[in-house]
mmCIF file of C-alpha atoms in Angstrom:
data_model
loop_
_atom_site.group_PDB
_atom_site.id
_atom_site.type_symbol
_atom_site.label_atom_id
_atom_site.label_comp_id
_atom_site.label_asym_id
_atom_site.label_seq_id
_atom_site.Cartn_x
_atom_site.Cartn_y
_atom_site.Cartn_z
ATOM 1 C CA TRP A 1 0.032 0.225 -0.019
ATOM 2 C CA GLY A 2 3.140 2.538 1.003
ATOM 3 C CA VAL A 3 4.531 2.485 -2.659
ATOM 4 C CA ALA A 4 0.760 2.517 -4.252
ATOM 5 C CA GLN A 5 0.181 5.630 -2.298
ATOM 6 C CA ALA A 6 3.308 7.159 -2.757
ATOM 7 C CA VAL A 7 2.810 6.407 -6.569
ATOM 8 C CA LEU A 8 -1.085 7.549 -7.117
ATOM 9 C CA PHE A 9 -0.384 10.833 -4.709
ATOM 10 C CA SER A 10 2.321 11.669 -7.158
ATOM 11 C CA MET A 11 -0.203 11.411 -10.093
ATOM 12 C CA LEU A 12 -2.323 13.476 -8.799
ATOM 13 C CA ALA A 13 -0.124 15.918 -8.135
ATOM 14 C CA VAL A 14 1.443 15.888 -11.127
ATOM 15 C CA SER A 15 -2.515 16.326 -12.522
ATOM 16 C CA GLY A 16 -2.617 19.620 -10.499
ATOM 17 C CA ALA A 17 -6.130 18.335 -9.387
ATOM 18 C CA MET A 18 -8.441 20.121 -5.911
ATOM 19 C CA LEU A 19 -10.015 17.544 -4.601
ATOM 20 C CA PRO A 20 -12.254 16.811 -1.693
ATOM 21 C CA THR A 21 -9.921 16.749 1.036
ATOM 22 C CA ARG A 22 -12.549 14.356 3.129
ATOM 23 C CA SER A 23 -12.494 13.096 0.471
ATOM 24 C CA LEU A 24 -9.468 12.047 0.465
ATOM 25 C CA GLN A 25 -9.368 11.337 4.434
ATOM 26 C CA ALA A 26 -11.945 8.224 3.346
ATOM 27 C CA ALA A 27 -9.716 7.102 0.827
ATOM 28 C CA CYS A 28 -6.806 7.211 3.812
ATOM 29 C CA GLY A 29 -8.832 5.581 5.979
ATOM 30 C CA THR A 30 -10.458 2.247 4.446
ATOM 31 C CA THR A 31 -8.114 -0.715 3.248
ATOM 32 C CA SER A 32 -5.225 -1.552 1.184
ATOM 33 C CA TRP A 33 -7.428 -2.286 -1.764
ATOM 34 C CA SER A 34 -10.261 0.056 -1.417
ATOM 35 C CA ARG A 35 -7.397 2.619 -0.653
ATOM 36 C CA ILE A 36 -6.818 2.428 -4.331
ATOM 37 C CA VAL A 37 -9.905 1.895 -5.693
ATOM 38 C CA VAL A 38 -10.509 5.402 -4.432
ATOM 39 C CA LEU A 39 -7.661 6.950 -4.790
ATOM 40 C CA LEU A 40 -8.116 5.358 -8.605
ATOM 41 C CA ALA A 41 -11.010 7.426 -8.886
ATOM 42 C CA LEU A 42 -9.910 10.490 -7.959
ATOM 43 C CA LEU A 43 -7.040 10.170 -10.043
ATOM 44 C CA THR A 44 -9.768 9.723 -13.173
ATOM 45 C CA VAL A 45 -11.813 13.389 -11.915
ATOM 46 C CA ALA A 46 -8.230 15.301 -11.973
ATOM 47 C CA ALA A 47 -7.360 13.522 -16.121
ATOM 48 C CA ASP A 48 -10.872 14.683 -16.885
ATOM 49 C CA GLY A 49 -9.837 18.656 -16.168
ATOM 50 C CA SER A 50 -13.361 19.193 -14.498
ATOM 51 C CA MET A 51 -12.390 20.454 -11.082
ATOM 52 C CA GLN A 52 -10.435 23.435 -11.964
ATOM 53 C CA ASP A 53 -7.498 24.322 -14.204
ATOM 54 C CA LEU A 54 -4.909 26.009 -12.395
ATOM 55 C CA GLY A 55 -2.843 26.961 -14.691
ATOM 56 C CA ASP A 56 1.092 26.282 -14.445
ATOM 57 C CA GLU A 57 1.341 27.302 -10.794
ATOM 58 C CA GLU A 58 0.435 25.220 -7.990
ATOM 59 C CA PRO A 59 -0.138 25.904 -4.598
ATOM 60 C CA ALA A 60 1.253 24.424 -1.823
ATOM 61 C CA GLN A 61 -0.804 21.335 -0.025
ATOM 62 C CA MET A 62 -2.703 22.840 2.249
ATOM 63 C CA THR A 63 -2.062 25.727 2.295
ATOM 64 C CA GLN A 64 -4.616 29.210 2.700
ATOM 65 C CA ASP A 65 -3.347 29.365 -1.137
ATOM 66 C CA TRP A 66 -4.433 25.938 -1.954
ATOM 67 C CA TRP A 67 -7.769 26.201 0.028
ATOM 68 C CA ASP A 68 -8.824 29.204 -1.356
ATOM 69 C CA LEU A 69 -8.391 27.306 -4.881
ATOM 70 C CA HIS A 70 -10.148 24.546 -3.253
ATOM 71 C CA TYR A 71 -13.049 26.083 -2.086
ATOM 72 C CA LEU A 72 -13.733 28.320 -5.514
ATOM 73 C CA SER A 73 -13.965 25.820 -7.438
ATOM 74 C CA MET A 74 -16.593 24.363 -5.420
ATOM 75 C CA LEU A 75 -18.629 26.777 -4.458
ATOM 76 C CA ARG A 76 -18.667 28.208 -8.111
ATOM 77 C CA GLU A 77 -21.542 25.892 -8.642
ATOM 78 C CA ARG A 78 -23.348 25.773 -5.281
ATOM 79 C CA ASN A 79 -25.393 28.064 -3.211
ATOM 80 C CA ILE A 80 -26.314 28.644 -0.243
ATOM 81 C CA THR A 81 -29.674 28.958 0.543
ATOM 82 C CA ASN A 82 -30.216 25.911 2.726
ATOM 83 C CA ASP A 83 -30.143 26.066 6.908
ATOM 84 C CA PRO A 84 -26.260 25.624 7.928
ATOM 85 C CA ARG A 85 -27.825 23.866 10.732
ATOM 86 C CA ARG A 86 -28.790 20.448 8.676
ATOM 87 C CA PRO A 87 -26.855 18.675 5.966
ATOM 88 C CA GLY A 88 -28.048 20.015 2.657
ATOM 89 C CA ASN A 89 -29.169 18.370 -0.536
ATOM 90 C CA ALA A 90 -25.885 18.036 -3.419
ATOM 91 C CA ALA A 91 -27.921 17.111 -5.375
ATOM 92 C CA ALA A 92 -30.004 20.593 -5.578
ATOM 93 C CA GLY A 93 -26.464 22.953 -5.912
ATOM 94 C CA GLU A 94 -26.908 23.101 -2.134
ATOM 95 C CA LEU A 95 -23.787 23.917 -0.037
ATOM 96 C CA PHE A 96 -23.603 22.543 3.093
ATOM 97 C CA GLY A 97 -23.339 18.548 3.070
ATOM 98 C CA THR A 98 -21.290 17.980 0.315
ATOM 99 C CA ASP A 99 -17.893 16.780 0.884
ATOM 100 C CA LEU A 100 -18.854 13.754 2.038
ATOM 101 C CA ASN A 101 -20.735 15.678 4.819
ATOM 102 C CA ASP A 102 -23.778 13.631 4.192
ATOM 103 C CA PRO A 103 -26.655 13.015 7.265
ATOM 104 C CA VAL A 104 -24.969 10.219 8.810
ATOM 105 C CA LEU A 105 -21.240 11.531 8.960
ATOM 106 C CA PHE A 106 -23.023 14.613 10.084
ATOM 107 C CA GLU A 107 -24.962 12.940 13.220
ATOM 108 C CA THR A 108 -22.524 11.719 14.440
ATOM 109 C CA ALA A 109 -19.702 13.997 14.319
ATOM 110 C CA LEU A 110 -22.542 16.092 16.428
ATOM 111 C CA ARG A 111 -23.081 13.079 19.064
ATOM 112 C CA MET A 112 -19.726 12.876 19.864
ATOM 113 C CA SER A 113 -18.555 16.284 19.691
ATOM 114 C CA GLU A 114 -22.044 16.899 22.292
ATOM 115 C CA ALA A 115 -20.667 14.367 24.245
ATOM 116 C CA ALA A 116 -17.231 15.638 24.740
ATOM 117 C CA LEU A 117 -18.514 19.098 25.577
ATOM 118 C CA GLU A 118 -20.737 17.781 28.108
ATOM 119 C CA GLN A 119 -17.423 16.896 30.664
ATOM 120 C CA LEU A 120 -16.304 20.307 30.574
ATOM 121 C CA THR A 121 -17.805 22.746 33.501
ATOM 122 C CA PRO A 122 -20.956 24.340 33.041
ATOM 123 C CA LEU A 123 -19.937 27.237 32.931
ATOM 124 C CA GLY A 124 -16.926 29.452 32.267
ATOM 125 C CA ALA A 125 -14.554 31.308 34.223
ATOM 126 C CA ALA A 126 -16.848 34.361 36.063
ATOM 127 C CA GLY A 127 -20.233 32.795 35.342
ATOM 128 C CA ARG A 128 -19.089 33.276 30.959
ATOM 129 C CA LEU A 129 -20.497 30.155 28.786
ATOM 130 C CA PRO A 130 -17.371 28.088 27.427
ATOM 131 C CA ASP A 131 -15.440 28.759 24.980
ATOM 132 C CA VAL A 132 -15.121 25.854 22.008
ATOM 133 C CA VAL A 133 -13.549 26.860 18.452
ATOM 134 C CA VAL A 134 -13.742 24.644 15.465
ATOM 135 C CA LEU A 135 -10.708 24.125 13.599
ATOM 136 C CA GLY A 136 -11.661 23.990 9.968
ATOM 137 C CA CYS A 137 -15.269 23.993 9.285
ATOM 138 C CA GLY A 138 -15.427 23.548 6.332
ATOM 139 C CA LEU A 139 -18.313 22.528 4.472
ATOM 140 C CA SER A 140 -20.137 20.827 7.724
ATOM 141 C CA PRO A 141 -23.267 21.911 9.692
ATOM 142 C CA LEU A 142 -20.602 21.218 12.647
ATOM 143 C CA VAL A 143 -19.822 24.727 14.329
ATOM 144 C CA PHE A 144 -23.810 26.112 13.241
ATOM 145 C CA ALA A 145 -25.437 23.339 14.715
ATOM 146 C CA LEU A 146 -23.441 23.561 18.283
ATOM 147 C CA ALA A 147 -23.653 27.235 18.285
ATOM 148 C CA ASP A 148 -27.490 26.681 17.789
ATOM 149 C CA ARG A 149 -27.611 25.016 21.119
ATOM 150 C CA GLY A 150 -26.716 27.834 22.735
ATOM 151 C CA ARG A 151 -24.566 26.402 25.421
ATOM 152 C CA TRP A 152 -21.423 26.990 24.535
ATOM 153 C CA SER A 153 -19.739 30.175 22.905
ATOM 154 C CA VAL A 154 -19.071 28.466 19.571
ATOM 155 C CA ARG A 155 -16.781 30.464 16.535
ATOM 156 C CA CYS A 156 -14.853 28.310 13.655
ATOM 157 C CA LEU A 157 -11.337 28.404 12.734
ATOM 158 C CA GLU A 158 -11.143 28.243 9.115
ATOM 159 C CA ILE A 159 -8.028 29.122 6.524
ATOM 160 C CA SER A 160 -9.880 29.527 3.972
ATOM 161 C CA GLN A 161 -10.575 33.743 2.916
ATOM 162 C CA GLU A 162 -12.759 32.612 0.106
ATOM 163 C CA LEU A 163 -14.893 29.835 2.339
ATOM 164 C CA VAL A 164 -15.086 32.385 5.553
ATOM 165 C CA GLU A 165 -16.418 35.303 3.455
ATOM 166 C CA ARG A 166 -19.812 32.407 2.587
ATOM 167 C CA LEU A 167 -19.944 31.280 5.961
ATOM 168 C CA ARG A 168 -20.913 34.760 7.201
ATOM 169 C CA VAL A 169 -23.641 35.292 4.792
ATOM 170 C CA ALA A 170 -25.084 31.711 5.725
ATOM 171 C CA ALA A 171 -24.076 33.008 9.513
ATOM 172 C CA LYS A 172 -26.496 36.452 9.324
ATOM 173 C CA PRO A 173 -30.310 35.042 8.883
ATOM 174 C CA LEU A 174 -29.483 32.145 12.057
ATOM 175 C CA PRO A 175 -30.433 33.140 15.708
ATOM 176 C CA ARG A 176 -27.401 32.705 17.220
ATOM 177 C CA PRO A 177 -24.454 32.186 14.627
ATOM 178 C CA PRO A 178 -21.240 31.354 15.278
ATOM 179 C CA GLN A 179 -18.476 33.562 14.843
ATOM 180 C CA PHE A 180 -15.739 32.754 12.325
ATOM 181 C CA GLU A 181 -11.870 33.850 11.786
ATOM 182 C CA VAL A 182 -9.598 33.267 9.344
ATOM 183 C CA ALA A 183 -5.985 32.159 9.759
ATOM 184 C CA ASP A 184 -3.897 29.126 9.703
ATOM 185 C CA ILE A 185 -3.203 27.091 13.582
ATOM 186 C CA THR A 186 0.413 25.980 11.698
ATOM 187 C CA ALA A 187 1.625 29.405 11.381
ATOM 188 C CA ALA A 188 4.739 29.852 13.852
ATOM 189 C CA GLY A 189 3.964 33.013 14.361
ATOM 190 C CA GLY A 190 0.882 33.011 16.018
ATOM 191 C CA LEU A 191 -2.871 34.306 15.081
ATOM 192 C CA PRO A 192 -2.782 37.689 13.561
ATOM 193 C CA GLU A 193 -5.461 40.125 15.573
ATOM 194 C CA PRO A 194 -8.169 39.813 16.521
ATOM 195 C CA ALA A 195 -7.728 36.147 15.813
ATOM 196 C CA ALA A 196 -5.566 35.803 18.246
ATOM 197 C CA ALA A 197 -7.743 37.315 21.267
ATOM 198 C CA ALA A 198 -10.310 36.255 20.117
ATOM 199 C CA VAL A 199 -9.591 32.648 20.518
ATOM 200 C CA ALA A 200 -6.572 32.844 23.709
ATOM 201 C CA GLY A 201 -7.990 30.669 26.796
ATOM 202 C CA ALA A 202 -10.542 28.058 24.756
ATOM 203 C CA ASP A 203 -11.834 25.457 27.071
ATOM 204 C CA MET A 204 -12.281 22.933 24.417
ATOM 205 C CA LEU A 205 -10.780 22.796 20.374
ATOM 206 C CA ILE A 206 -12.855 20.229 17.971
ATOM 207 C CA ASP A 207 -10.462 19.830 15.327
ATOM 208 C CA GLU A 208 -12.851 18.916 12.470
ATOM 209 C CA ASN A 209 -10.792 16.420 10.014
ATOM 210 C CA VAL A 210 -7.892 18.967 10.027
ATOM 211 C CA LEU A 211 -5.412 16.976 11.341
ATOM 212 C CA ASP A 212 -6.471 13.676 9.316
ATOM 213 C CA GLY A 213 -6.114 15.357 6.470
ATOM 214 C CA MET A 214 -2.580 16.390 7.145
ATOM 215 C CA ALA A 215 -2.009 12.575 7.393
ATOM 216 C CA CYS A 216 -2.929 12.563 3.779
ATOM 217 C CA ILE A 217 -0.314 14.844 2.257
ATOM 218 C CA PHE A 218 2.858 13.287 0.560
ATOM 219 C CA PRO A 219 5.258 12.763 1.640
ATOM 220 C CA ALA A 220 4.239 11.126 4.835
ATOM 221 C CA GLU A 221 7.137 13.059 6.440
ATOM 222 C CA ALA A 222 5.606 16.406 5.716
ATOM 223 C CA GLY A 223 2.334 15.574 6.754
ATOM 224 C CA LEU A 224 3.356 14.672 10.338
ATOM 225 C CA GLU A 225 5.388 17.952 9.880
ATOM 226 C CA GLN A 226 2.173 19.677 9.207
ATOM 227 C CA GLN A 227 0.047 18.165 12.433
ATOM 228 C CA ARG A 228 3.335 18.507 14.588
ATOM 229 C CA HIS A 229 2.401 22.353 14.046
ATOM 230 C CA ALA A 230 -0.740 22.523 13.765
ATOM 231 C CA LEU A 231 -1.143 20.521 17.312
ATOM 232 C CA ALA A 232 1.914 23.436 18.850
ATOM 233 C CA GLY A 233 -0.485 26.159 17.406
ATOM 234 C CA ILE A 234 -4.049 23.982 18.739
ATOM 235 C CA ALA A 235 -1.365 24.101 22.521
ATOM 236 C CA ARG A 236 -1.112 27.779 22.514
ATOM 237 C CA ARG A 237 -4.716 28.747 22.152
ATOM 238 C CA LEU A 238 -6.431 26.210 24.332
ATOM 239 C CA ARG A 239 -6.348 27.548 28.427
ATOM 240 C CA ARG A 240 -4.575 25.904 30.705
ATOM 241 C CA GLY A 241 -6.390 22.427 31.092
ATOM 242 C CA GLY A 242 -7.865 23.036 27.991
ATOM 243 C CA THR A 243 -9.248 19.832 25.973
ATOM 244 C CA LEU A 244 -8.932 18.866 22.382
ATOM 245 C CA LEU A 245 -11.296 16.651 20.617
ATOM 246 C CA THR A 246 -10.248 14.999 17.280
ATOM 247 C CA LEU A 247 -12.878 13.539 14.802
ATOM 248 C CA SER A 248 -11.406 12.191 12.333
ATOM 249 C CA PHE A 249 -11.520 8.908 9.813
ATOM 250 C CA LEU A 250 -8.083 8.231 10.498
ATOM 251 C CA PRO A 251 -6.530 6.296 13.683
ATOM 252 C CA LEU A 252 -4.336 10.029 15.292
ATOM 253 C CA ASP A 253 -1.543 8.353 17.329
ATOM 254 C CA SER A 254 -1.068 5.205 16.265
ATOM 255 C CA PRO A 255 0.922 2.740 14.510
ATOM 256 C CA PRO A 256 4.280 4.779 14.624
ATOM 257 C CA PRO A 257 5.516 7.281 14.034
ATOM 258 C CA ARG A 258 2.184 8.790 14.767
ATOM 259 C CA ASP A 259 2.061 8.296 17.759
ATOM 260 C CA GLU A 260 5.122 10.719 18.396
ATOM 261 C CA VAL A 261 2.968 13.442 17.850
ATOM 262 C CA PHE A 262 0.949 13.074 20.416
ATOM 263 C CA ARG A 263 3.271 11.861 22.888
ATOM 264 C CA ASP A 264 2.517 15.519 25.167
ATOM 265 C CA TRP A 265 -0.956 14.423 24.794
ATOM 266 C CA ARG A 266 -2.759 12.469 28.018
ATOM 267 C CA ARG A 267 -5.467 11.041 25.744
ATOM 268 C CA LEU A 268 -8.975 11.312 28.263
ATOM 269 C CA PRO A 269 -12.415 8.711 28.377
ATOM 270 C CA LEU A 270 -14.957 9.141 25.571
ATOM 271 C CA ASP A 271 -16.977 6.717 26.199
ATOM 272 C CA CYS A 272 -19.421 7.914 24.216
ATOM 273 C CA VAL A 273 -17.509 6.866 20.940
ATOM 274 C CA GLU A 274 -18.430 3.125 20.504
ATOM 275 C CA GLU A 275 -22.192 3.959 21.240
ATOM 276 C CA VAL A 276 -22.157 6.122 19.093
ATOM 277 C CA GLN A 277 -20.445 4.486 15.876
ATOM 278 C CA SER A 278 -23.270 0.965 16.553
ATOM 279 C CA ASP A 279 -26.309 3.848 16.631
ATOM 280 C CA ILE A 280 -25.780 5.968 13.501
ATOM 281 C CA SER A 281 -22.318 4.873 12.011
ATOM 282 C CA PRO A 282 -21.540 2.906 8.712
ATOM 283 C CA ALA A 283 -19.904 -0.401 9.764
ATOM 284 C CA SER A 284 -17.701 0.037 6.715
ATOM 285 C CA PRO A 285 -15.416 3.186 5.767
ATOM 286 C CA PRO A 286 -15.624 5.906 5.621
ATOM 287 C CA ARG A 287 -16.297 5.674 9.455
ATOM 288 C CA LEU A 288 -15.522 8.621 11.813
ATOM 289 C CA THR A 289 -14.478 8.105 15.251
ATOM 290 C CA ALA A 290 -13.010 10.998 17.853
ATOM 291 C CA ALA A 291 -10.691 10.963 21.068
ATOM 292 C CA LEU A 292 -10.418 13.653 23.491
ATOM 293 C CA TRP A 293 -7.085 15.142 24.675
ATOM 294 C CA GLU A 294 -5.992 17.407 27.636
ATOM 295 C CA ARG A 295 -3.597 19.769 26.516
ATOM 296 C CA PRO A 296 0.444 19.814 27.949
ATOM 297 C CA GLY A 297 1.262 21.555 30.195
ATOM 298 C CA ILE A 298 3.258 24.597 28.782
ATOM 299 C CA ASP A 299 3.022 27.995 29.647
#
């Protein structure tokens, strides 16, 4: 599988395809032959030029320019008229509900997120609502659904300016909208103002497949390095004692060398995972899972 993955990802890179990251995550999270089939299908899509013509200059994987081009391509034929708190109808061209955010995966993510948030204290410091940051909300309704509960102060940290502009439009009619900030969690210099002040000291950060997507970067060491930078950025955004909830199709802390990336994070119990999976999650891939982590004891 390692050789096949390298060849296929190299072919995808040469094609210049801008592909939905959750499609790549699903491919990486399935069995070996299934991964090859899915990646060959993605390569076919790339080869016929239906995704996007990027020209001669192609941005590096997972950078802000890469994501802006990705969403420009996706949003060209989508509308934003449906309720963003629920999965949309992709067949009707609705924005939300695409990119593998189907009802089953959305319900799984929502149930797991709510279960993790139940483990927070009811109120934050000085009686405030707990601060929750969703990292990489993408086209998922999750950040909208959590904010709509009214039990937490919810915002999204998203790398793509193109996407955030549309998400803010979608949020305007809602009675309890989330807030949105544009920033790169892997940036060594930290977040620009006002984003840094807005998310500093968050009680929980929910990673919505960002670390998962980085695991599919080729070569693998580049993906691991991105994960290290992202986890350092996440740790800086959390208050002391804050927690990270990872939603992923891949086991993020195994096998080696991925376990090294989380060596400073302590995994906490999250009893809901198997229950939610047995209730609503499909038995076959892609199957969403979750893990809860305590912030390292850094200043």
